Amino acid sequence: MIQDGTDLEGTPIALVDANRLFREGLKRILVEHGAAVTADADEIDAGRLKLLGRPAPRLVIADPGDHRESTERVRDMVTEFGVPILVLTENFRMSALTTMLQAGAAGYLLKSVSSEALLHSVRLVLLGEKVFPSSLARHLVPNQRYRPVLGDGRLGRSFTRQELAVLSALRVGKNNRQIASTLGISAATVRIYMKRLLRKLNVSNRTQAALWALSNDVAGGISVSETEVS
């Protein structure tokens, strides 16, 4: 069981955030609980942090922002340091969660999180766990049993080619209008697929379906047509 206290004693941590005041506040919280903030910067730059931080960090807490290069910068930091990257962000977006996890981030939290929850998350990440916003908890179905992925990585035959295309779009956070545009079908057709998927997955909303697609690594790149609806 993880206890509050001095279990962060001496742990070197690097901070990245454009807001200097936020960095200073976060640094104070971490230092008060035993951590050693060895570097901080206003933007993600693995090389710069490496020069600033001595010793090298065991964890990087960063807000990568909404820049097009953010995902690549997170990936570069994972490669450069070989340590967990905990992303702190202002707003939750499923697409951002997906891309950050794909880039190698070990966690994705909102800046509105309490200091106690943040410290607990830091400890979990240092133990090798992945952490997500608590707001996602209501979308997860306890003890839910899903159809397993086949040994070769393919999903079971209960999913049609069309449904997999919609699932892959959900996985990256697209709404019905965007899915319709991407797949070249009508919004009404997307709604038909959505109803089928919710029933087959035995979930109650699209976020649960998206989380299932994410955890089962449903790939994209599939197109469908109106004539495929049966």
Short mmCIF file of C-alpha atoms in Angstrom, two decimals:
data_model
loop_
_atom_site.label_atom_id
_atom_site.label_comp_id
_atom_site.label_asym_id
_atom_site.label_seq_id
_atom_site.Cartn_x
_atom_site.Cartn_y
_atom_site.Cartn_z
CA MET A 1 0.00 0.00 0.00
CA ILE A 2 1.35 3.44 -0.96
CA GLN A 3 1.60 5.80 1.99
CA ASP A 4 1.76 9.58 2.04
CA GLY A 5 5.02 10.79 3.52
CA THR A 6 8.65 10.64 2.51
CA ASP A 7 8.54 7.89 -0.13
CA LEU A 8 9.52 10.53 -2.73
CA GLU A 9 12.62 11.38 -0.70
CA GLY A 10 15.34 12.55 -3.05
CA THR A 11 13.51 11.47 -6.24
CA PRO A 12 14.77 13.75 -9.05
CA ILE A 13 11.86 15.19 -11.06
CA ALA A 14 11.85 17.60 -14.01
CA LEU A 15 8.98 20.01 -14.71
CA VAL A 16 7.84 21.46 -18.03
CA ASP A 17 5.10 24.09 -18.24
CA ALA A 18 4.73 27.41 -20.02
CA ASN A 19 3.33 29.00 -16.84
CA ARG A 20 6.18 29.87 -14.49
CA LEU A 21 3.86 30.43 -11.53
CA PHE A 22 2.34 26.98 -12.02
CA ARG A 23 5.81 25.41 -12.16
CA GLU A 24 6.81 27.15 -8.94
CA GLY A 25 3.65 25.99 -7.18
CA LEU A 26 4.10 22.42 -8.39
CA LYS A 27 7.75 22.48 -7.37
CA ARG A 28 6.82 23.60 -3.86
CA ILE A 29 4.31 20.75 -3.48
CA LEU A 30 6.81 18.14 -4.67
CA VAL A 31 9.70 19.45 -2.57
CA GLU A 32 7.50 19.56 0.54
CA HIS A 33 6.94 15.82 0.06
CA GLY A 34 10.60 14.93 -0.33
CA ALA A 35 11.16 15.07 -4.09
CA ALA A 36 14.07 16.92 -5.66
CA VAL A 37 13.04 19.09 -8.61
CA THR A 38 16.30 19.10 -10.54
CA ALA A 39 15.15 20.96 -13.66
CA ASP A 40 12.27 23.03 -14.95
CA ALA A 41 11.59 24.64 -18.31
CA ASP A 42 8.84 26.53 -20.11
CA GLU A 43 8.67 24.16 -23.07
CA ILE A 44 9.44 20.57 -23.93
CA ASP A 45 13.03 20.24 -25.03
CA ALA A 46 14.69 17.00 -24.02
CA GLY A 47 18.20 18.26 -24.72
CA ARG A 48 17.73 21.43 -22.68
CA LEU A 49 16.28 19.55 -19.72
CA LYS A 50 19.16 17.11 -19.87
CA LEU A 51 21.63 19.98 -19.52
CA LEU A 52 19.66 21.65 -16.72
CA GLY A 53 18.97 18.56 -14.68
CA ARG A 54 21.64 17.00 -12.51
CA PRO A 55 21.08 14.24 -11.64
CA ALA A 56 18.95 13.03 -14.53
CA PRO A 57 15.23 12.91 -13.63
CA ARG A 58 13.40 9.71 -12.76
CA LEU A 59 10.14 11.37 -13.81
CA VAL A 60 9.15 14.26 -16.03
CA ILE A 61 5.89 16.13 -15.36
CA ALA A 62 4.94 18.14 -18.42
CA ASP A 63 2.20 20.11 -20.12
CA PRO A 64 3.03 19.60 -23.82
CA GLY A 65 0.38 22.11 -24.91
CA ASP A 66 -1.72 21.82 -28.05
CA HIS A 67 1.06 22.37 -30.56
CA ARG A 68 1.33 20.06 -33.56
CA GLU A 69 4.80 19.05 -32.38
CA SER A 70 3.68 18.15 -28.84
CA THR A 71 3.35 14.42 -29.46
CA GLU A 72 6.78 14.20 -31.08
CA ARG A 73 8.34 16.17 -28.24
CA VAL A 74 6.84 13.81 -25.66
CA ARG A 75 8.15 10.86 -27.67
CA ASP A 76 11.61 12.49 -27.82
CA MET A 77 11.63 12.93 -24.05
CA VAL A 78 10.68 9.30 -23.48
CA THR A 79 13.53 8.27 -25.78
CA GLU A 80 16.06 10.73 -24.33
CA PHE A 81 15.48 10.05 -20.65
CA GLY A 82 13.98 6.55 -20.65
CA VAL A 83 11.79 7.58 -17.70
CA PRO A 84 8.02 8.03 -17.26
CA ILE A 85 6.39 11.18 -18.60
CA LEU A 86 3.33 12.37 -16.67
CA VAL A 87 1.24 14.76 -18.76
CA LEU A 88 -0.70 17.53 -16.99
CA THR A 89 -3.22 19.39 -19.12
CA GLU A 90 -6.00 21.96 -18.78
CA ASN A 91 -8.75 20.01 -20.57
CA PHE A 92 -9.46 16.34 -21.20
CA ARG A 93 -9.73 15.18 -24.81
CA MET A 94 -9.90 11.52 -25.77
CA SER A 95 -7.83 12.17 -28.90
CA ALA A 96 -5.08 13.84 -26.85
CA LEU A 97 -5.10 10.98 -24.33
CA THR A 98 -4.71 8.51 -27.18
CA THR A 99 -1.85 10.33 -28.90
CA MET A 100 0.04 10.92 -25.65
CA LEU A 101 -0.21 7.26 -24.68
CA GLN A 102 0.95 6.30 -28.16
CA ALA A 103 3.90 8.67 -27.70
CA GLY A 104 4.87 6.80 -24.54
CA ALA A 105 3.39 8.95 -21.77
CA ALA A 106 2.81 7.06 -18.52
CA GLY A 107 -0.08 9.22 -17.39
CA TYR A 108 -2.51 11.93 -18.42
CA LEU A 109 -4.08 14.14 -15.72
CA LEU A 110 -5.99 17.39 -15.51
CA LYS A 111 -4.46 20.40 -13.79
CA SER A 112 -7.60 20.67 -11.68
CA VAL A 113 -6.50 17.53 -9.78
CA SER A 114 -5.91 17.96 -6.05
CA SER A 115 -2.36 18.01 -4.72
CA GLU A 116 -3.04 14.77 -2.81
CA ALA A 117 -4.28 13.02 -5.97
CA LEU A 118 -1.32 14.33 -7.95
CA LEU A 119 1.18 13.06 -5.38
CA HIS A 120 -0.54 9.68 -5.31
CA SER A 121 -0.41 9.56 -9.13
CA VAL A 122 3.30 10.45 -9.10
CA ARG A 123 3.98 7.54 -6.76
CA LEU A 124 1.96 5.16 -8.94
CA VAL A 125 3.79 6.24 -12.10
CA LEU A 126 7.15 5.74 -10.35
CA LEU A 127 6.00 2.20 -9.55
CA GLY A 128 5.33 1.55 -13.23
CA GLU A 129 1.57 2.16 -13.29
CA LYS A 130 -0.40 4.30 -15.75
CA VAL A 131 -2.74 7.00 -14.45
CA PHE A 132 -5.74 8.76 -15.99
CA PRO A 133 -8.26 11.46 -14.96
CA SER A 134 -10.67 10.29 -12.28
CA SER A 135 -13.50 11.57 -14.49
CA LEU A 136 -12.89 8.54 -16.72
CA ALA A 137 -13.91 6.21 -13.89
CA ARG A 138 -17.60 6.67 -14.58
CA HIS A 139 -17.06 5.46 -18.14
CA LEU A 140 -15.40 2.21 -17.09
CA VAL A 141 -17.62 -0.79 -16.50
CA PRO A 142 -16.50 -2.81 -13.43
CA ASN A 143 -15.89 -6.51 -14.19
CA GLN A 144 -16.98 -5.97 -17.80
CA ARG A 145 -16.28 -8.98 -20.00
CA TYR A 146 -15.41 -8.16 -23.60
CA ARG A 147 -14.83 -10.44 -26.56
CA PRO A 148 -11.10 -11.19 -26.46
CA VAL A 149 -8.59 -10.28 -29.13
CA LEU A 150 -7.50 -13.30 -31.16
CA GLY A 151 -3.97 -14.62 -30.78
CA ASP A 152 -2.83 -13.02 -34.03
CA GLY A 153 -4.04 -9.60 -32.88
CA ARG A 154 -7.33 -9.59 -34.83
CA LEU A 155 -10.63 -8.94 -33.14
CA GLY A 156 -13.23 -11.69 -33.08
CA ARG A 157 -15.62 -12.18 -36.00
CA SER A 158 -18.51 -10.60 -34.14
CA PHE A 159 -17.34 -7.26 -35.57
CA THR A 160 -17.91 -6.34 -39.19
CA ARG A 161 -15.41 -4.43 -41.28
CA GLN A 162 -17.65 -1.36 -41.07
CA GLU A 163 -17.95 -1.52 -37.30
CA LEU A 164 -14.18 -1.77 -36.92
CA ALA A 165 -13.81 1.36 -39.04
CA VAL A 166 -16.15 3.25 -36.72
CA LEU A 167 -14.35 1.88 -33.65
CA SER A 168 -10.99 3.02 -34.99
CA ALA A 169 -12.41 6.51 -35.50
CA LEU A 170 -13.85 6.54 -31.97
CA ARG A 171 -10.45 5.53 -30.67
CA VAL A 172 -8.94 8.84 -31.77
CA GLY A 173 -11.82 10.90 -30.39
CA LYS A 174 -13.82 11.69 -33.54
CA ASN A 175 -17.49 12.68 -33.21
CA ASN A 176 -20.27 11.38 -35.46
CA ARG A 177 -19.94 14.20 -37.98
CA GLN A 178 -16.17 13.67 -38.28
CA ILE A 179 -16.60 9.90 -38.57
CA ALA A 180 -19.16 10.36 -41.35
CA SER A 181 -16.80 12.70 -43.21
CA THR A 182 -13.75 10.44 -42.75
CA LEU A 183 -15.52 7.28 -43.86
CA GLY A 184 -17.61 8.86 -46.61
CA ILE A 185 -20.96 7.86 -45.13
CA SER A 186 -23.93 9.74 -43.71
CA ALA A 187 -24.38 10.73 -40.08
CA ALA A 188 -27.48 8.52 -39.99
CA THR A 189 -25.37 5.51 -40.99
CA VAL A 190 -22.84 6.33 -38.28
CA ARG A 191 -25.67 6.32 -35.73
CA ILE A 192 -26.71 2.86 -36.90
CA TYR A 193 -23.18 1.56 -36.40
CA MET A 194 -22.96 3.24 -33.00
CA LYS A 195 -26.11 1.50 -31.77
CA ARG A 196 -24.78 -1.85 -32.98
CA LEU A 197 -21.41 -1.33 -31.31
CA LEU A 198 -22.85 -0.29 -27.96
CA ARG A 199 -25.05 -3.40 -28.00
CA LYS A 200 -22.22 -5.76 -29.03
CA LEU A 201 -19.77 -4.35 -26.50
CA ASN A 202 -22.44 -4.23 -23.81
CA VAL A 203 -21.54 -0.64 -22.92
CA SER A 204 -23.78 2.36 -22.42
CA ASN A 205 -21.98 5.19 -24.22
CA ARG A 206 -19.45 6.09 -26.90
CA THR A 207 -16.69 6.86 -24.40
CA GLN A 208 -16.81 3.31 -23.07
CA ALA A 209 -16.64 2.06 -26.66
CA ALA A 210 -13.67 4.34 -27.36
CA LEU A 211 -11.85 3.08 -24.27
CA TRP A 212 -12.48 -0.50 -25.39
CA ALA A 213 -11.06 0.32 -28.84
CA LEU A 214 -8.04 1.96 -27.24
CA SER A 215 -7.32 -0.96 -24.89
CA ASN A 216 -7.72 -3.47 -27.75
CA ASP A 217 -5.57 -1.44 -30.17
CA VAL A 218 -8.20 -1.21 -32.91
CA ALA A 219 -6.31 0.12 -35.94
CA GLY A 220 -7.51 2.74 -38.37
CA GLY A 221 -7.23 2.99 -42.11
CA ILE A 222 -10.48 1.21 -42.99
CA SER A 223 -13.07 2.78 -45.31
CA VAL A 224 -16.73 1.86 -45.70
CA SER A 225 -19.63 2.72 -47.99
CA GLU A 226 -23.38 3.15 -47.62
CA THR A 227 -24.00 -0.14 -49.44
CA GLU A 228 -22.21 -2.05 -46.71
CA VAL A 229 -24.96 -1.32 -44.18
CA SER A 230 -27.12 -4.37 -43.66
#
